[in-house]
Amino acid sequence: MPRPADPALPAIVILTGAGISQESGLATFRDPDGLWQRHRPEELATPEAFARDPALVHGFYNARRAQLRGVSPNAAHLALAELDARWPGELLLVTQNVDDLHDRAGSKRLLHMHGALREARCTRCAAVLPWEEDLSTATPCPRCGTAGGLRPNIVWFGEMPVGMDRIGRALDRCDLFVSIGTSGLVYPAASFVAEVRGRARTVELNLEPSAGSALFDEARHGPATALVPALVAELLARCG
Ligand code: BV8
């Protein structure tokens, strides 16, 4: 049943990356002081790295999980949460981020396609558990009791991102695609704009042009805490 597109209420898909959390104090991946400047992705964010040196990989994620206790959602996260609460049309916020700042800001129509720092997954019984503390190979799984099987519930390079079917359906239906704070270097997230351009309006909000900037109908450059509230105000003005 084709959905009557309501120009006043476009179906919206928003993609966020590490840049939206930068002003909350969390390092991004590829900026000069980014996470990968100190660690190479293939050394840490792969199943092979975890098999080779689980203590190193656990340490990397334990440090990032602990850092979450000292940061808060910023004006960009809060503006997206207000849009989530007040937008009467279709909306899905897809984040590449593994921090919980969108969750804490109050976004509900939210999908973490690269997993979540504050979750652990047992490779023995497949349980996914909320997790606040450090993880190690000695930590027993609260569900099956075995030690050595718990890993961060994070999507590493070479692993299938979470929710791709739901994301694909939302992209098929979207009239407005907004990319915020991502360098457009990691796939399949970086391919979403190419999937929708031509049939959805595409907007990039980023500190500087991303790798995919040329694919967007419109690009606004500056800090997310300025650009995102402004765009949300424009959208909410359309729905009264
Ligand atoms: C998969 C969890 C298939 C880990 C992450 C060659 C070509 C194409 C693809 C590939 C290829 N070789 C390999 C691949 C696939 C690979 C990939 O894309 N590699 C890249 C490096 C080329 N992708 C995968 O492996 C994915 N899986 O393809 O599976 C498959 C198929 C079948 C069966 C099985 C598998 C999985 C990718 C997920 C990896 N995990 N995260 C962790 O967090 O530790 S990726 C990691 O990068 C984060 O999630 C991060 O979000 C993501 C992308 O980075 P960004 O968010 O964009 O952050 P970045 O620092 O790069 O950019 C920040 C931007 O913000 C900048 O532009 C900056 O200017 C801006 N900014 C900064 N401050 C602000 C700001 N903007 C606004 N305001 C500010 N204040």
Short mmCIF file of C-alpha atoms and ligand atoms in Angstrom, two decimals:
data_model
loop_
_atom_site.label_atom_id
_atom_site.label_comp_id
_atom_site.label_asym_id
_atom_site.label_seq_id
_atom_site.Cartn_x
_atom_site.Cartn_y
_atom_site.Cartn_z
CA MET A 1 0.00 0.00 0.00
CA PRO A 2 1.93 3.10 -1.17
CA ARG A 3 2.16 5.60 1.65
CA PRO A 4 0.80 9.03 0.70
CA ALA A 5 3.87 11.22 1.17
CA ASP A 6 2.89 14.21 3.27
CA PRO A 7 5.33 16.99 2.35
CA ALA A 8 4.69 18.64 5.69
CA LEU A 9 5.57 15.40 7.50
CA PRO A 10 8.43 13.69 5.68
CA ALA A 11 9.53 10.28 6.91
CA ILE A 12 12.94 11.00 8.45
CA VAL A 13 16.07 8.88 8.87
CA ILE A 14 18.93 10.41 10.86
CA LEU A 15 22.43 8.87 10.95
CA THR A 16 24.86 10.00 13.63
CA GLY A 17 28.55 9.36 14.18
CA ALA A 18 31.20 10.19 16.73
CA GLY A 19 31.09 13.90 15.88
CA ILE A 20 27.75 14.37 17.63
CA SER A 21 29.35 13.22 20.90
CA GLN A 22 32.56 15.23 20.50
CA GLU A 23 31.20 18.29 22.33
CA SER A 24 30.25 16.04 25.23
CA GLY A 25 33.95 15.27 25.62
CA LEU A 26 34.15 11.87 23.88
CA ALA A 27 37.00 11.45 21.41
CA THR A 28 36.08 10.82 17.78
CA PHE A 29 37.84 8.22 15.65
CA ARG A 30 39.65 10.11 12.96
CA ASP A 31 40.12 13.60 14.26
CA PRO A 32 43.72 14.53 15.18
CA ASP A 33 43.20 13.59 18.83
CA GLY A 34 40.86 10.73 17.88
CA LEU A 35 40.72 7.24 19.31
CA TRP A 36 42.45 5.67 16.34
CA GLN A 37 45.43 8.00 16.66
CA ARG A 38 46.43 6.02 19.72
CA HIS A 39 45.22 2.64 18.52
CA ARG A 40 44.84 1.19 15.00
CA PRO A 41 41.33 -0.16 14.35
CA GLU A 42 42.64 -3.52 13.14
CA GLU A 43 44.59 -3.86 16.40
CA LEU A 44 41.50 -3.47 18.53
CA ALA A 45 38.08 -3.41 16.87
CA THR A 46 38.17 -6.87 15.22
CA PRO A 47 37.30 -10.42 16.36
CA GLU A 48 40.84 -11.43 15.42
CA ALA A 49 42.34 -8.80 17.73
CA PHE A 50 40.06 -10.01 20.54
CA ALA A 51 41.08 -13.63 19.97
CA ARG A 52 44.75 -12.65 19.83
CA ASP A 53 44.80 -10.35 22.87
CA PRO A 54 41.50 -10.22 24.77
CA ALA A 55 43.04 -8.31 27.69
CA LEU A 56 44.17 -5.47 25.36
CA VAL A 57 40.74 -5.23 23.72
CA HIS A 58 38.87 -5.49 27.05
CA GLY A 59 41.11 -2.72 28.39
CA PHE A 60 40.30 -0.45 25.45
CA TYR A 61 36.56 -0.85 25.95
CA ASN A 62 36.73 -0.78 29.77
CA ALA A 63 38.39 2.65 29.55
CA ARG A 64 35.74 3.94 27.15
CA ARG A 65 32.88 2.48 29.21
CA ALA A 66 34.27 4.13 32.36
CA GLN A 67 34.53 7.46 30.52
CA LEU A 68 30.76 7.42 29.94
CA ARG A 69 30.22 8.03 33.66
CA GLY A 70 31.84 11.45 33.30
CA VAL A 71 30.03 12.83 30.25
CA SER A 72 26.47 13.99 29.48
CA PRO A 73 24.29 14.43 26.41
CA ASN A 74 24.85 17.78 24.69
CA ALA A 75 22.40 20.16 22.98
CA ALA A 76 22.53 18.13 19.77
CA HIS A 77 21.50 14.87 21.49
CA LEU A 78 18.77 16.73 23.40
CA ALA A 79 17.40 18.38 20.24
CA LEU A 80 17.13 14.99 18.52
CA ALA A 81 15.33 13.62 21.57
CA GLU A 82 12.84 16.51 21.38
CA LEU A 83 12.30 15.76 17.68
CA ASP A 84 11.73 12.11 18.59
CA ALA A 85 9.11 13.10 21.17
CA ARG A 86 7.27 15.63 19.02
CA TRP A 87 7.58 14.44 15.39
CA PRO A 88 4.22 12.86 14.46
CA GLY A 89 5.60 11.32 11.26
CA GLU A 90 7.97 8.39 10.76
CA LEU A 91 11.42 8.85 12.31
CA LEU A 92 14.38 6.56 12.96
CA LEU A 93 17.66 7.64 14.54
CA VAL A 94 20.44 5.25 13.46
CA THR A 95 23.65 5.78 15.39
CA GLN A 96 27.10 4.38 14.66
CA ASN A 97 28.03 5.42 18.18
CA VAL A 98 28.40 2.91 20.97
CA ASP A 99 28.04 5.55 23.69
CA ASP A 100 24.66 5.93 25.43
CA LEU A 101 24.22 9.68 25.02
CA HIS A 102 21.23 9.44 22.64
CA ASP A 103 19.59 6.99 25.08
CA ARG A 104 20.23 9.27 28.06
CA ALA A 105 18.97 12.30 26.11
CA GLY A 106 15.65 10.44 25.70
CA SER A 107 15.58 9.30 22.06
CA LYS A 108 13.27 6.28 21.75
CA ARG A 109 13.10 5.57 18.01
CA LEU A 110 16.82 4.75 18.16
CA LEU A 111 19.00 1.95 16.74
CA HIS A 112 22.64 1.34 17.68
CA MET A 113 23.95 -0.27 14.48
CA HIS A 114 27.46 -0.79 15.92
CA GLY A 115 26.34 -2.06 19.32
CA ALA A 116 26.58 -0.49 22.77
CA LEU A 117 29.44 0.05 25.23
CA ARG A 118 27.10 -0.51 28.18
CA GLU A 119 26.22 -4.05 27.07
CA ALA A 120 28.11 -7.35 27.17
CA ARG A 121 27.41 -10.45 25.11
CA CYS A 122 28.19 -14.04 26.08
CA THR A 123 29.70 -16.02 23.20
CA ARG A 124 28.70 -19.23 24.99
CA CYS A 125 24.97 -18.66 25.69
CA ALA A 126 24.38 -15.58 23.48
CA ALA A 127 22.93 -13.58 26.39
CA VAL A 128 23.09 -9.79 25.90
CA LEU A 129 23.36 -8.08 29.28
CA PRO A 130 23.47 -4.48 30.49
CA TRP A 131 27.06 -3.93 31.65
CA GLU A 132 28.58 -1.05 33.66
CA GLU A 133 31.77 -2.49 35.14
CA ASP A 134 35.05 -3.66 33.64
CA LEU A 135 35.04 -6.89 31.66
CA SER A 136 37.86 -9.46 31.57
CA THR A 137 38.37 -13.04 30.49
CA ALA A 138 37.85 -14.04 34.13
CA THR A 139 34.38 -12.45 34.36
CA PRO A 140 31.73 -15.18 34.62
CA CYS A 141 28.55 -14.84 32.54
CA PRO A 142 25.64 -14.11 34.96
CA ARG A 143 23.36 -16.22 32.72
CA CYS A 144 25.36 -19.41 32.03
CA GLY A 145 28.08 -19.07 34.66
CA THR A 146 31.00 -19.76 32.36
CA ALA A 147 34.02 -17.45 32.42
CA GLY A 148 35.99 -16.35 29.38
CA GLY A 149 33.03 -16.02 27.04
CA LEU A 150 31.93 -12.44 27.67
CA ARG A 151 32.77 -9.73 25.09
CA PRO A 152 31.71 -6.13 24.59
CA ASN A 153 28.40 -6.11 22.64
CA ILE A 154 30.10 -4.07 19.94
CA VAL A 155 30.11 -4.64 16.16
CA TRP A 156 33.75 -4.99 15.11
CA PHE A 157 35.18 -4.63 11.61
CA GLY A 158 34.18 -7.64 9.55
CA GLU A 159 31.06 -8.24 11.68
CA MET A 160 27.50 -7.62 10.52
CA PRO A 161 26.03 -4.38 11.88
CA VAL A 162 22.85 -4.57 13.96
CA GLY A 163 19.36 -3.95 12.56
CA MET A 164 20.21 -3.79 8.87
CA ASP A 165 16.73 -5.03 7.84
CA ARG A 166 15.00 -2.34 9.89
CA ILE A 167 17.42 0.29 8.58
CA GLY A 168 16.81 -0.85 5.00
CA ARG A 169 13.04 -0.53 5.43
CA ALA A 170 13.38 2.95 6.94
CA LEU A 171 15.68 4.05 4.09
CA ASP A 172 13.20 2.69 1.53
CA ARG A 173 10.48 4.88 3.03
CA CYS A 174 12.42 8.00 3.95
CA ASP A 175 11.79 11.42 2.40
CA LEU A 176 14.50 13.18 4.43
CA PHE A 177 17.95 11.73 5.30
CA VAL A 178 20.13 13.70 7.73
CA SER A 179 23.74 12.68 8.43
CA ILE A 180 25.32 14.23 11.54
CA GLY A 181 28.92 14.08 12.78
CA THR A 182 30.33 11.27 10.66
CA SER A 183 33.32 11.14 8.35
CA GLY A 184 31.48 8.83 5.94
CA LEU A 185 34.37 6.35 5.92
CA VAL A 186 32.82 3.26 7.51
CA TYR A 187 30.47 0.99 5.61
CA PRO A 188 27.66 0.12 5.30
CA ALA A 189 26.63 3.35 7.13
CA ALA A 190 28.57 5.45 4.60
CA SER A 191 26.48 3.96 1.78
CA PHE A 192 23.09 5.04 3.13
CA VAL A 193 23.14 8.46 1.43
CA ALA A 194 23.84 6.85 -1.97
CA GLU A 195 20.87 4.54 -1.36
CA VAL A 196 18.37 7.35 -0.87
CA ARG A 197 19.70 10.26 -2.92
CA GLY A 198 17.41 11.29 -5.77
CA ARG A 199 14.26 10.18 -3.95
CA ALA A 200 14.85 11.70 -0.51
CA ARG A 201 16.21 15.11 0.43
CA THR A 202 19.70 14.57 1.88
CA VAL A 203 21.34 16.93 4.37
CA GLU A 204 24.78 16.68 6.00
CA LEU A 205 25.54 18.45 9.29
CA ASN A 206 29.26 18.17 10.04
CA LEU A 207 32.21 20.17 11.30
CA GLU A 208 33.78 19.85 7.86
CA PRO A 209 32.91 18.14 4.57
CA SER A 210 32.84 14.34 4.98
CA ALA A 211 34.03 11.79 2.41
CA GLY A 212 30.50 11.66 1.05
CA SER A 213 29.68 15.38 1.10
CA ALA A 214 29.25 15.59 -2.67
CA LEU A 215 26.37 13.09 -2.44
CA PHE A 216 24.23 15.40 -0.27
CA ASP A 217 21.71 17.94 -1.55
CA GLU A 218 22.71 20.28 1.25
CA ALA A 219 25.68 20.47 3.63
CA ARG A 220 25.85 22.70 6.70
CA HIS A 221 29.27 22.92 8.37
CA GLY A 222 29.82 23.77 12.00
CA PRO A 223 29.49 22.24 15.48
CA ALA A 224 26.59 19.85 16.02
CA THR A 225 25.41 21.73 19.11
CA ALA A 226 24.65 24.71 16.84
CA LEU A 227 23.48 22.97 13.66
CA VAL A 228 21.24 20.24 15.11
CA PRO A 229 18.98 22.41 17.31
CA ALA A 230 18.54 24.78 14.36
CA LEU A 231 17.48 21.99 12.00
CA VAL A 232 15.16 20.47 14.61
CA ALA A 233 13.50 23.88 15.10
CA GLU A 234 12.95 24.14 11.34
CA LEU A 235 11.36 20.67 11.24
CA LEU A 236 9.14 21.19 14.29
CA ALA A 237 7.93 24.52 12.88
CA ARG A 238 6.46 22.50 10.00
CA CYS A 239 4.32 20.34 12.21
CA GLY A 240 2.93 23.15 14.36
C1 BV8 B 1 30.67 -5.12 7.53
C2 BV8 B 1 32.47 -0.11 16.89
C3 BV8 B 1 30.05 -7.00 6.30
C4 BV8 B 1 33.87 -0.26 17.34
C5 BV8 B 1 32.78 0.49 14.58
C6 BV8 B 1 36.74 -1.43 1.83
C7 BV8 B 1 35.74 -0.65 1.29
C8 BV8 B 1 34.50 -0.56 1.88
C9 BV8 B 1 34.22 -1.26 3.05
C10 BV8 B 1 35.20 -2.01 3.60
C11 BV8 B 1 36.46 -2.12 3.00
N1 BV8 B 1 37.21 -2.93 3.77
C12 BV8 B 1 36.46 -3.35 4.84
C13 BV8 B 1 35.26 -2.81 4.73
C14 BV8 B 1 34.12 -2.99 5.64
C15 BV8 B 1 34.32 -2.21 6.93
C16 BV8 B 1 34.67 -0.77 6.64
O1 BV8 B 1 33.81 0.04 6.33
N2 BV8 B 1 35.96 -0.43 6.79
C17 BV8 B 1 36.36 0.94 6.55
C18 BV8 B 1 37.44 1.34 7.54
C19 BV8 B 1 36.85 1.05 5.11
N3 BV8 B 1 33.04 -2.26 7.61
C20 BV8 B 1 32.77 -3.30 8.40
O2 BV8 B 1 33.55 -4.19 8.67
C21 BV8 B 1 31.35 -3.32 8.96
N4 BV8 B 1 30.81 -4.62 8.74
O3 BV8 B 1 30.98 -4.53 6.52
O4 BV8 B 1 30.17 -6.36 7.55
C22 BV8 B 1 29.54 -8.34 6.54
C23 BV8 B 1 28.72 -8.87 5.59
C24 BV8 B 1 28.24 -10.14 5.79
C25 BV8 B 1 28.58 -10.83 6.94
C26 BV8 B 1 29.40 -10.27 7.90
C27 BV8 B 1 29.90 -9.01 7.70
C28 BV8 B 1 31.33 -3.07 10.44
C29 BV8 B 1 31.81 -1.66 10.71
C30 BV8 B 1 31.61 -1.35 12.19
C31 BV8 B 1 32.95 -1.20 12.86
N5 BV8 B 1 32.73 -0.75 14.22
N6 BV8 B 1 32.49 0.86 15.82
C32 BV8 B 1 34.24 0.82 18.29
O5 BV8 B 1 33.50 1.82 18.44
O6 BV8 B 1 35.31 0.66 18.92
S1 BV8 B 1 33.19 1.68 13.45
C33 BV8 B 1 33.61 3.13 14.17
O7 BV8 B 1 33.74 4.07 13.08
C34 BV8 B 1 32.57 3.78 15.08
O8 BV8 B 1 31.34 3.10 15.16
C35 BV8 B 1 32.37 5.13 14.41
O9 BV8 B 1 31.14 5.66 14.66
C36 BV8 B 1 32.50 4.72 13.02
C37 BV8 B 1 32.56 5.76 11.98
O10 BV8 B 1 33.36 6.81 12.45
P1 BV8 B 1 32.62 8.21 12.65
O11 BV8 B 1 31.48 8.02 13.59
O12 BV8 B 1 32.30 8.79 11.33
O13 BV8 B 1 33.72 9.02 13.42
P2 BV8 B 1 34.94 9.81 12.76
O14 BV8 B 1 35.86 10.20 13.84
O15 BV8 B 1 35.46 9.04 11.59
O16 BV8 B 1 34.25 11.12 12.15
C38 BV8 B 1 33.72 12.08 13.04
C39 BV8 B 1 33.19 13.20 12.16
O17 BV8 B 1 32.55 14.16 13.01
C40 BV8 B 1 34.27 13.91 11.39
O18 BV8 B 1 33.84 14.10 10.05
C41 BV8 B 1 34.40 15.27 12.11
O19 BV8 B 1 34.68 16.32 11.19
C42 BV8 B 1 33.02 15.45 12.68
N7 BV8 B 1 32.98 16.22 13.91
C43 BV8 B 1 33.92 16.26 14.91
N8 BV8 B 1 33.49 17.08 15.87
C44 BV8 B 1 32.28 17.56 15.50
C45 BV8 B 1 31.94 17.01 14.26
N9 BV8 B 1 30.80 17.30 13.62
C46 BV8 B 1 29.95 18.15 14.24
N10 BV8 B 1 30.19 18.71 15.44
C47 BV8 B 1 31.35 18.44 16.09
N11 BV8 B 1 31.58 19.02 17.29
#
